[in-house]
Short mmCIF file of C-alpha atoms in Angstrom, two decimals:
data_model
loop_
_atom_site.label_atom_id
_atom_site.label_comp_id
_atom_site.label_asym_id
_atom_site.label_seq_id
_atom_site.Cartn_x
_atom_site.Cartn_y
_atom_site.Cartn_z
CA MET O 249 5.43 -29.86 6.84
CA ALA O 250 7.67 -27.43 7.48
CA ARG O 251 9.15 -27.83 4.09
CA GLU O 252 6.06 -26.36 2.71
CA VAL O 253 6.39 -22.95 4.16
CA THR O 254 9.74 -21.24 3.51
CA LEU O 255 10.29 -17.77 4.47
CA LEU O 256 13.07 -15.61 2.69
CA ASP O 257 13.78 -12.73 5.35
CA PHE O 258 16.66 -10.23 6.48
CA TRP O 259 16.75 -10.39 10.17
CA PRO O 260 16.28 -6.35 10.66
CA SER O 261 13.69 -5.84 8.73
CA MET O 262 10.19 -4.67 9.97
CA PHE O 263 8.42 -6.32 7.15
CA GLY O 264 10.33 -9.91 7.67
CA ILE O 265 9.36 -9.35 11.34
CA ARG O 266 5.60 -9.00 10.46
CA VAL O 267 5.73 -12.28 8.51
CA ARG O 268 7.68 -13.91 11.50
CA VAL O 269 5.34 -12.81 13.88
CA ALA O 270 2.17 -13.93 12.08
CA LEU O 271 3.85 -17.39 11.28
CA ALA O 272 4.32 -17.50 15.29
CA GLU O 273 1.03 -16.66 16.42
CA LYS O 274 -0.31 -19.38 14.29
CA GLY O 275 2.00 -21.95 15.13
CA ILE O 276 3.17 -22.58 11.80
CA ARG O 277 6.32 -24.35 11.28
CA TYR O 278 8.44 -23.30 8.34
CA GLU O 279 12.14 -22.85 7.25
CA HIS O 280 13.65 -19.57 7.48
CA ARG O 281 16.04 -18.45 5.01
CA GLU O 282 18.18 -15.48 5.77
CA GLU O 283 19.24 -13.56 2.49
CA ASN O 284 22.26 -11.31 2.04
CA LEU O 285 20.74 -8.08 0.75
CA ARG O 286 23.96 -6.92 -1.16
CA ASN O 287 24.08 -10.59 -2.68
CA LYS O 288 20.54 -12.06 -3.38
CA SER O 289 19.86 -15.63 -3.89
CA PRO O 290 18.69 -16.79 -7.19
CA LEU O 291 15.38 -18.32 -5.42
CA LEU O 292 14.33 -14.93 -4.25
CA LEU O 293 15.20 -13.32 -7.64
CA GLN O 294 13.15 -16.02 -8.85
CA MET O 295 10.09 -15.63 -6.35
CA ASN O 296 10.05 -11.72 -6.38
CA PRO O 297 11.22 -10.72 -9.98
CA VAL O 298 8.93 -7.56 -9.55
CA HIS O 299 10.43 -6.04 -6.43
CA LYS O 300 13.44 -8.26 -5.59
CA LYS O 301 12.59 -7.89 -1.86
CA ILE O 302 12.11 -9.88 1.20
CA PRO O 303 10.10 -11.09 2.68
CA VAL O 304 8.58 -13.66 0.52
CA LEU O 305 6.56 -16.54 1.67
CA ILE O 306 6.78 -19.47 -0.61
CA HIS O 307 4.02 -22.13 0.34
CA ASN O 308 3.63 -25.21 -1.75
CA GLY O 309 6.09 -23.63 -4.22
CA LYS O 310 3.88 -20.66 -4.65
CA PRO O 311 5.61 -17.13 -3.75
CA ILE O 312 3.55 -14.43 -1.71
CA SER O 313 5.35 -11.11 -1.05
CA GLU O 314 4.65 -7.73 0.32
CA SER O 315 4.34 -8.15 3.93
CA LEU O 316 0.80 -7.06 4.54
CA ASN O 317 -0.41 -9.40 1.58
CA ILE O 318 1.54 -12.40 3.47
CA VAL O 319 -0.09 -11.61 6.95
CA GLN O 320 -3.48 -11.53 5.34
CA TYR O 321 -2.59 -14.83 3.23
CA ILE O 322 -1.58 -16.51 6.37
CA ASP O 323 -4.92 -15.44 7.87
CA GLU O 324 -6.78 -16.69 5.23
CA VAL O 325 -5.05 -20.12 4.71
CA TRP O 326 -4.73 -21.21 8.40
CA HIS O 327 -8.08 -19.19 9.32
CA ASP O 328 -8.89 -22.60 12.06
CA ASP O 329 -5.83 -21.69 13.74
CA ALA O 330 -6.55 -18.92 16.36
CA PRO O 331 -6.02 -16.20 16.51
CA LEU O 332 -7.58 -14.58 13.37
CA PHE O 333 -5.90 -11.33 12.62
CA LEU O 334 -8.69 -9.63 10.91
CA PRO O 335 -11.82 -9.37 12.54
CA SER O 336 -14.89 -10.81 11.02
CA ASP O 337 -17.19 -7.82 10.97
CA PRO O 338 -16.27 -6.04 7.46
CA TYR O 339 -16.35 -2.74 8.78
CA GLN O 340 -13.64 -3.74 11.50
CA ARG O 341 -11.82 -5.37 8.84
CA ALA O 342 -11.96 -2.32 6.57
CA GLN O 343 -10.94 -0.25 9.60
CA ALA O 344 -7.96 -2.69 10.28
CA ARG O 345 -6.90 -2.54 6.69
CA PHE O 346 -7.00 1.34 6.97
CA TRP O 347 -4.25 1.55 9.71
CA ALA O 348 -2.17 -1.13 8.56
CA ASP O 349 -1.83 0.91 5.47
CA PHE O 350 -1.37 3.78 7.59
CA VAL O 351 1.45 2.26 9.18
CA ASP O 352 2.51 1.52 5.46
CA GLN O 353 2.64 4.70 4.29
CA LYS O 354 4.18 6.78 7.08
CA VAL O 355 6.11 4.77 9.79
CA PHE O 356 9.12 3.40 7.28
CA SER O 357 9.74 6.57 5.77
CA THR O 358 9.63 9.21 8.49
CA GLY O 359 11.92 7.08 10.65
CA ARG O 360 14.30 6.54 8.16
CA ARG O 361 14.35 10.17 7.92
CA VAL O 362 15.03 10.76 11.34
CA TRP O 363 18.18 8.53 11.28
CA THR O 364 19.28 9.64 7.97
CA THR O 365 19.07 13.57 8.24
CA LYS O 366 20.43 16.45 10.44
CA GLY O 367 19.26 19.72 11.37
CA GLU O 368 16.00 21.31 10.01
CA GLU O 369 15.27 18.03 8.04
CA GLN O 370 15.58 15.95 11.04
CA GLU O 371 13.27 18.09 13.39
CA ALA O 372 10.71 17.97 10.66
CA ALA O 373 11.24 14.07 10.32
CA LYS O 374 10.83 13.78 14.27
CA LYS O 375 7.88 15.89 14.21
CA GLU O 376 6.13 13.81 11.83
CA PHE O 377 7.04 10.54 13.43
CA LEU O 378 5.61 11.70 16.69
CA ASP O 379 2.59 13.17 14.99
CA THR O 380 2.09 9.91 13.65
CA MET O 381 2.79 7.82 16.86
CA ARG O 382 0.34 10.06 18.49
CA LEU O 383 -2.67 9.23 16.05
CA PHE O 384 -1.59 5.80 16.36
CA GLU O 385 -2.16 6.25 20.36
CA ALA O 386 -5.15 8.06 20.11
CA GLU O 387 -6.55 5.19 17.91
CA LEU O 388 -5.69 2.60 20.60
CA GLY O 389 -7.28 4.53 22.95
CA HIS O 390 -8.18 2.42 26.28
CA LYS O 391 -7.75 -0.99 24.13
CA PRO O 392 -5.26 -3.56 25.33
CA TYR O 393 -4.64 -4.08 21.40
CA PHE O 394 -5.49 -2.23 18.10
CA GLY O 395 -7.81 -5.33 17.64
CA GLY O 396 -9.42 -4.93 20.77
CA GLU O 397 -9.31 -7.74 23.36
CA SER O 398 -6.94 -9.81 21.04
CA PHE O 399 -3.63 -9.34 18.99
CA GLY O 400 -4.61 -8.63 15.33
CA TYR O 401 -3.63 -7.23 12.27
CA VAL O 402 -2.90 -3.61 13.01
CA ASP O 403 -0.95 -4.99 15.99
CA VAL O 404 1.34 -7.05 13.52
CA ALA O 405 1.95 -4.01 11.34
CA LEU O 406 2.88 -1.67 13.67
CA VAL O 407 4.78 -3.87 16.42
CA ALA O 408 7.32 -4.99 13.93
CA PHE O 409 8.76 -1.23 14.26
CA TYR O 410 9.49 -1.66 18.11
CA SER O 411 12.79 -2.99 17.84
CA TRP O 412 13.76 0.49 15.79
CA PHE O 413 12.24 2.84 18.28
CA TYR O 414 15.59 2.58 20.14
CA THR O 415 17.43 3.78 16.86
CA TYR O 416 14.90 6.23 16.00
CA GLU O 417 15.29 7.93 19.67
CA THR O 418 18.81 7.87 20.01
CA PHE O 419 19.68 9.33 16.39
CA GLY O 420 16.88 11.89 16.89
CA ASN O 421 17.52 12.56 20.43
CA PHE O 422 13.88 12.10 21.36
CA SER O 423 11.82 9.67 23.53
CA ILE O 424 9.10 8.25 22.21
CA GLU O 425 7.72 6.91 25.50
CA ALA O 426 7.59 10.60 26.73
CA GLU O 427 5.60 11.58 24.08
CA CYS O 428 3.24 8.76 23.91
CA PRO O 429 3.52 6.44 26.91
CA MET O 430 0.04 4.49 26.03
CA LEU O 431 1.76 3.30 22.62
CA ILE O 432 4.98 2.32 24.97
CA ALA O 433 2.78 0.47 27.19
CA TRP O 434 0.93 -1.18 24.25
CA ALA O 435 4.68 -2.45 22.90
CA LYS O 436 5.45 -3.68 25.74
CA ARG O 437 2.22 -5.77 26.20
CA CYS O 438 2.87 -7.28 22.84
CA MET O 439 6.68 -8.08 23.78
CA GLU O 440 4.95 -10.36 26.27
CA LYS O 441 3.77 -12.57 24.02
CA GLU O 442 6.19 -15.34 23.01
CA SER O 443 5.48 -14.89 19.26
CA VAL O 444 6.58 -11.00 19.23
CA PHE O 445 9.22 -11.52 21.85
CA LYS O 446 10.90 -14.19 19.68
CA SER O 447 10.62 -12.61 16.51
CA LEU O 448 11.76 -9.11 17.16
CA PRO O 449 15.52 -8.59 17.14
CA ASP O 450 17.32 -6.98 20.04
CA GLU O 451 17.10 -3.30 19.73
CA LYS O 452 20.93 -2.78 20.32
CA LYS O 453 21.40 -5.02 17.41
CA ILE O 454 19.43 -2.95 15.20
CA PHE O 455 21.37 0.06 16.44
CA GLU O 456 24.90 -1.44 15.54
CA PHE O 457 23.11 -2.55 12.04
CA VAL O 458 22.18 1.22 11.54
CA MET O 459 25.61 2.39 12.69
CA GLN O 460 27.03 0.37 9.87
CA LEU O 461 24.22 1.46 7.38
CA ARG O 462 25.29 5.01 8.15
CA LYS O 463 28.96 4.48 7.74
CA ARG O 464 28.54 2.89 4.32
CA PHE O 465 26.06 5.75 2.98
CA GLY O 466 28.43 8.21 4.33
CA ILE O 467 26.07 9.69 7.05
CA GLU O 468 28.09 11.41 9.90
CA MET X 606 -33.97 -1.43 1.92
CA GLY X 607 -32.93 0.46 4.47
CA GLU X 608 -29.49 0.69 2.99
CA GLU X 609 -27.37 4.40 2.76
CA VAL X 610 -24.51 4.33 0.64
CA LYS X 611 -22.65 7.62 0.05
CA LEU X 612 -19.64 8.27 -2.19
CA PHE X 613 -17.44 11.46 -1.66
CA ARG X 614 -15.43 12.22 -4.84
CA THR X 615 -14.13 14.78 -6.95
CA TRP X 616 -15.05 14.91 -10.73
CA SER X 617 -11.56 13.71 -11.77
CA SER X 618 -10.07 11.53 -9.05
CA PRO X 619 -8.89 7.92 -10.74
CA TYR X 620 -9.12 6.67 -7.22
CA ALA X 621 -12.57 8.05 -6.53
CA LEU X 622 -13.56 6.86 -10.35
CA ARG X 623 -12.66 2.98 -9.07
CA ILE X 624 -15.30 3.18 -6.55
CA VAL X 625 -18.15 4.17 -9.08
CA TRP X 626 -17.21 1.24 -10.96
CA ALA X 627 -17.40 -1.29 -8.39
CA LEU X 628 -20.75 0.19 -7.08
CA LYS X 629 -22.07 0.15 -10.65
CA LEU X 630 -20.71 -3.24 -11.67
CA LYS X 631 -22.43 -4.42 -8.17
CA GLY X 632 -25.49 -2.59 -8.87
CA VAL X 633 -25.42 -1.08 -5.70
CA GLN X 634 -27.61 2.62 -5.33
CA TYR X 635 -25.81 5.10 -4.03
CA GLU X 636 -25.46 8.95 -3.70
CA THR X 637 -22.73 11.07 -4.94
CA ILE X 638 -21.41 13.98 -3.29
CA TYR X 639 -18.66 16.05 -5.29
CA GLU X 640 -15.92 17.54 -3.25
CA GLU X 641 -13.62 20.58 -4.49
CA VAL X 642 -10.14 19.88 -3.59
CA SER X 643 -9.34 23.72 -2.87
CA HIS X 644 -12.50 23.54 -0.52
CA LYS X 645 -13.26 20.59 1.49
CA SER X 646 -16.44 20.03 3.06
CA ARG X 647 -16.69 19.50 6.75
CA ALA X 648 -18.32 16.05 6.13
CA LEU X 649 -15.38 14.94 4.38
CA ILE X 650 -12.91 16.46 7.04
CA GLU X 651 -15.11 14.65 9.57
CA TYR X 652 -15.17 11.28 7.58
CA ASN X 653 -11.57 11.15 6.97
CA PRO X 654 -9.76 13.09 9.22
CA ILE X 655 -6.57 11.44 8.85
CA HIS X 656 -6.09 12.08 5.01
CA LYS X 657 -8.80 14.15 4.42
CA LYS X 658 -9.00 12.83 0.80
CA VAL X 659 -11.65 11.03 -1.65
CA PRO X 660 -13.04 8.66 -1.98
CA VAL X 661 -14.52 8.29 1.10
CA LEU X 662 -17.66 5.57 0.89
CA VAL X 663 -20.31 6.19 3.84
CA HIS X 664 -22.43 3.06 4.41
CA ASN X 665 -25.09 3.59 6.77
CA GLY X 666 -23.36 6.36 8.33
CA LYS X 667 -20.01 4.58 8.90
CA PRO X 668 -17.09 5.74 6.80
CA ILE X 669 -14.35 4.09 5.06
CA ALA X 670 -11.32 5.86 3.35
CA GLU X 671 -8.65 4.37 0.81
CA SER X 672 -9.63 3.08 -2.53
CA LEU X 673 -8.38 -0.23 -1.96
CA VAL X 674 -9.78 -0.48 1.30
CA ILE X 675 -13.08 0.39 0.20
CA LEU X 676 -13.06 -1.90 -2.58
CA GLU X 677 -12.54 -5.01 -0.52
CA TYR X 678 -14.96 -3.60 1.72
CA ALA X 679 -17.68 -3.10 -0.99
CA ASP X 680 -16.43 -7.01 -2.43
CA GLU X 681 -17.37 -8.16 1.50
CA ILE X 682 -20.57 -6.63 1.67
CA TRP X 683 -22.17 -6.83 -1.99
CA LYS X 684 -21.28 -10.13 -3.29
CA GLN X 685 -22.74 -9.80 -6.89
CA SER X 686 -19.84 -9.46 -9.33
CA PRO X 687 -17.07 -10.29 -7.18
CA LEU X 688 -13.73 -8.66 -7.73
CA LEU X 689 -11.48 -10.83 -5.58
CA PRO X 690 -11.27 -14.67 -6.42
CA GLN X 691 -11.93 -17.35 -3.40
CA ASP X 692 -8.38 -18.97 -3.73
CA PRO X 693 -6.02 -17.32 -1.19
CA HIS X 694 -3.05 -17.11 -3.45
CA ARG X 695 -4.85 -15.73 -6.30
CA ARG X 696 -6.31 -13.18 -3.79
CA ALA X 697 -2.71 -12.46 -2.77
CA MET X 698 -1.38 -11.92 -6.47
CA ALA X 699 -4.38 -9.45 -7.06
CA ARG X 700 -3.77 -7.52 -4.21
CA PHE X 701 -0.06 -7.52 -5.04
CA TRP X 702 -0.65 -6.07 -8.72
CA ALA X 703 -3.25 -3.59 -7.41
CA LYS X 704 -0.75 -2.33 -4.89
CA PHE X 705 2.21 -2.30 -7.73
CA GLY X 706 0.05 0.03 -9.94
CA ASP X 707 -0.46 2.41 -7.19
CA GLU X 708 3.28 2.34 -5.67
CA LYS X 709 4.98 1.80 -8.93
CA VAL X 710 3.29 2.57 -12.23
CA LEU X 711 1.48 5.39 -11.30
CA PRO X 712 4.58 7.34 -9.66
CA SER X 713 6.62 6.53 -12.89
CA ILE X 714 3.95 7.64 -15.27
CA TRP X 715 3.39 10.78 -13.45
CA GLU X 716 6.97 11.51 -13.33
CA ALA X 717 7.35 11.06 -17.24
CA PHE X 718 4.29 13.49 -17.38
CA THR X 719 5.80 15.95 -15.43
CA LYS X 720 9.16 16.35 -16.47
CA GLN X 721 10.98 17.46 -19.63
CA GLY X 722 14.38 16.80 -21.51
CA LYS X 723 16.44 14.15 -20.31
CA GLU X 724 14.89 13.73 -17.01
CA GLN X 725 11.81 12.92 -18.78
CA GLU X 726 13.71 10.42 -20.80
CA GLU X 727 14.95 8.64 -17.69
CA ALA X 728 11.39 8.62 -16.18
CA LEU X 729 9.91 7.46 -19.49
CA SER X 730 12.31 4.40 -19.32
CA ILE X 731 11.30 3.45 -15.42
CA ALA X 732 7.54 3.58 -16.54
CA MET X 733 8.02 1.28 -19.40
CA GLU X 734 9.82 -1.06 -17.39
CA ASN X 735 6.78 -1.01 -14.85
CA LEU X 736 4.47 -1.53 -17.55
CA LYS X 737 6.50 -4.60 -18.74
CA PHE X 738 5.71 -6.41 -15.93
CA LEU X 739 1.67 -5.66 -16.27
CA GLU X 740 2.31 -6.86 -19.96
CA GLU X 741 3.73 -10.22 -18.79
CA GLU X 742 0.87 -10.56 -16.50
CA LEU X 743 -1.81 -10.23 -18.92
CA LYS X 744 -0.34 -13.00 -21.39
CA GLY X 745 -3.00 -15.56 -21.87
CA LYS X 746 -5.83 -13.24 -20.25
CA LYS X 747 -8.46 -11.19 -21.66
CA LEU X 748 -8.49 -9.14 -18.40
CA PHE X 749 -6.20 -9.03 -15.08
CA GLY X 750 -9.21 -10.64 -13.40
CA GLY X 751 -9.59 -13.51 -16.23
CA GLU X 752 -12.65 -13.48 -18.21
CA GLU X 753 -14.30 -11.08 -15.67
CA ILE X 754 -13.35 -7.84 -14.63
CA GLY X 755 -11.54 -8.11 -11.05
CA LEU X 756 -9.81 -6.06 -8.44
CA VAL X 757 -6.67 -5.31 -10.74
CA ASP X 758 -8.70 -4.31 -13.62
CA ILE X 759 -10.28 -1.59 -11.32
CA ALA X 760 -7.25 -0.65 -9.83
CA LEU X 761 -4.98 -0.13 -13.02
CA GLY X 762 -8.16 1.30 -14.95
CA TRP X 763 -7.12 4.61 -15.09
CA LEU X 764 -4.04 3.76 -17.73
CA ALA X 765 -7.13 3.25 -20.07
CA ASN X 766 -8.12 6.98 -19.74
CA LEU X 767 -5.35 8.87 -18.44
CA VAL X 768 -2.63 7.51 -20.73
CA SER X 769 -4.00 9.00 -23.83
CA VAL X 770 -4.49 12.44 -22.08
CA PHE X 771 -1.14 12.48 -21.01
CA GLU X 772 -0.08 11.58 -24.32
CA GLU X 773 -1.78 13.95 -26.22
CA ILE X 774 -0.49 16.48 -23.74
CA ILE X 775 3.08 15.62 -23.97
CA GLY X 776 3.37 14.13 -27.81
CA LEU X 777 5.13 11.47 -26.78
CA GLN X 778 4.12 7.65 -26.49
CA LEU X 779 4.13 6.34 -22.95
CA MET X 780 2.75 2.86 -24.22
CA PRO X 781 3.50 2.15 -27.72
CA GLU X 782 1.21 -0.58 -29.18
CA GLU X 783 4.06 -2.57 -30.51
CA LYS X 784 5.67 -2.69 -27.25
CA PHE X 785 3.11 -3.27 -25.33
CA PRO X 786 0.59 -5.44 -27.49
CA HIS X 787 -1.44 -6.95 -24.59
CA LEU X 788 -2.05 -4.18 -22.33
CA PHE X 789 -3.25 -1.99 -25.29
CA ALA X 790 -5.93 -4.76 -26.35
CA TRP X 791 -6.45 -4.68 -22.40
CA MET X 792 -7.23 -1.25 -22.51
CA GLN X 793 -9.64 -1.42 -25.51
CA VAL X 794 -11.72 -4.44 -23.57
CA PHE X 795 -11.75 -2.54 -20.21
CA ALA X 796 -13.04 0.71 -21.92
CA ASP X 797 -15.79 -1.08 -23.68
CA ILE X 798 -17.27 -2.44 -20.70
CA PRO X 799 -20.39 -0.32 -20.53
CA VAL X 800 -20.09 0.56 -16.76
CA ILE X 801 -16.75 1.87 -17.47
CA LYS X 802 -17.49 3.66 -20.42
CA GLU X 803 -20.38 5.61 -19.20
CA SER X 804 -18.24 6.90 -16.22
CA TRP X 805 -15.25 8.47 -17.81
CA PRO X 806 -14.96 12.00 -16.73
CA PRO X 807 -15.31 14.54 -19.77
CA ARG X 808 -11.92 14.37 -21.92
CA ASP X 809 -11.69 18.23 -22.55
CA LYS X 810 -11.85 18.95 -19.09
CA MET X 811 -9.28 16.47 -18.28
CA VAL X 812 -6.89 17.42 -20.90
CA ALA X 813 -7.47 21.02 -19.58
CA LYS X 814 -6.83 19.95 -16.15
CA PHE X 815 -3.53 17.90 -16.65
CA GLN X 816 -2.44 20.43 -19.01
CA ALA X 817 -2.70 23.03 -16.17
CA LEU X 818 -0.99 20.65 -14.00
CA ARG X 819 1.96 20.03 -16.03
CA GLU X 820 2.91 23.71 -16.37
CA VAL X 821 2.56 24.04 -12.67
CA HIS X 822 5.05 21.22 -12.28
CA LEU X 823 7.47 22.43 -14.88
CA SER X 824 7.73 25.98 -13.54
CA LYS X 825 8.03 24.64 -9.97
CA GLU X 826 11.21 22.84 -11.47
CA ALA X 827 12.40 25.90 -13.27
CA GLN X 828 12.44 27.97 -10.14
CA LYS X 829 14.37 25.70 -8.40
CA ASP X 830 17.49 26.11 -11.07
#
């Protein structure tokens, strides 16, 4: 059974993390293959010729790429396995897709600017990052999860970045918890789930990884 | 019927046009509200506070924003003329190509359109790399959706209009027929579909608008040097 599902992944990638969480939530057994992005495997190049990126899910020989696509695919194929990530009501589904798309539009690029820039540029990035987090906090409101009572699509989309918060905070010299306490409370609540806890890498390891990246890119 | 459907759009937005096509294909009655980019209505800002953009679909008072999100919503509510296939893998592929269009094809063509000289040459080369992937994907198919128009056709439909407008303005070929025979053929088939044909914004207005936009971009670049 495990041979039917393969995940091409890279341990620090938030996008890979999303798929790990989704697979764990559904209890799907799979083969995990770690890619070296500086020396991509022929399988990766064959399965994602357009972007040559991870994550790629290979199910019964057929590839699916783009993390949110993969999460939706998992939800649709394993629809009998609780929980369903997307709500059943079409309007709620549209809202979930909107917010997950918003994570994609904002969080990676602003977070990246926080750890790759300095001075005015970095201050602008920090402001934009925190403004974005506040919007998420407002959307969460008093719900335990973005999905309402249960962990859902938007939760998967956003919690994947939690391991990276320590890195953003350290390089940006700010505290996300101080600005968005409800959001951090939500992240910690998610971390109580085994699927999340086991899928997210250690935040200090992410920090070390980024230190290496900065050296390689020549950023001080 | 008691169903109220409103579409907030501008006269030229290719993203909003997607929703026009989808609603017309599905035979849905709707009210159009035209927005001016320079002077957005309070309603639009209320319905889409995050992005403050068109299109926004308001269905029985509830707003949905982001064109690809709206298309999936429309497909789930109005099941006639389905845009997405049933099979999960084919659905995933459709979503993949729609995203590829928005994240790679459109920006690369826009780059080629708004630059000049060496920068334009480089941008053109990247745009053509992206178009090659679409060309491959079309092999053996009449439309991206197969025999019937689907999500990917709607998402990429802007090509069938804007490419010729851009080519006219910059005097260069973005999509030569010899290099992209399948894409070329697809554009003809797509543009001939009655609902598509009747919905294009006026061409002379499009040429004037994009000519002006190109000039703004070129002068901004000139100021940088």
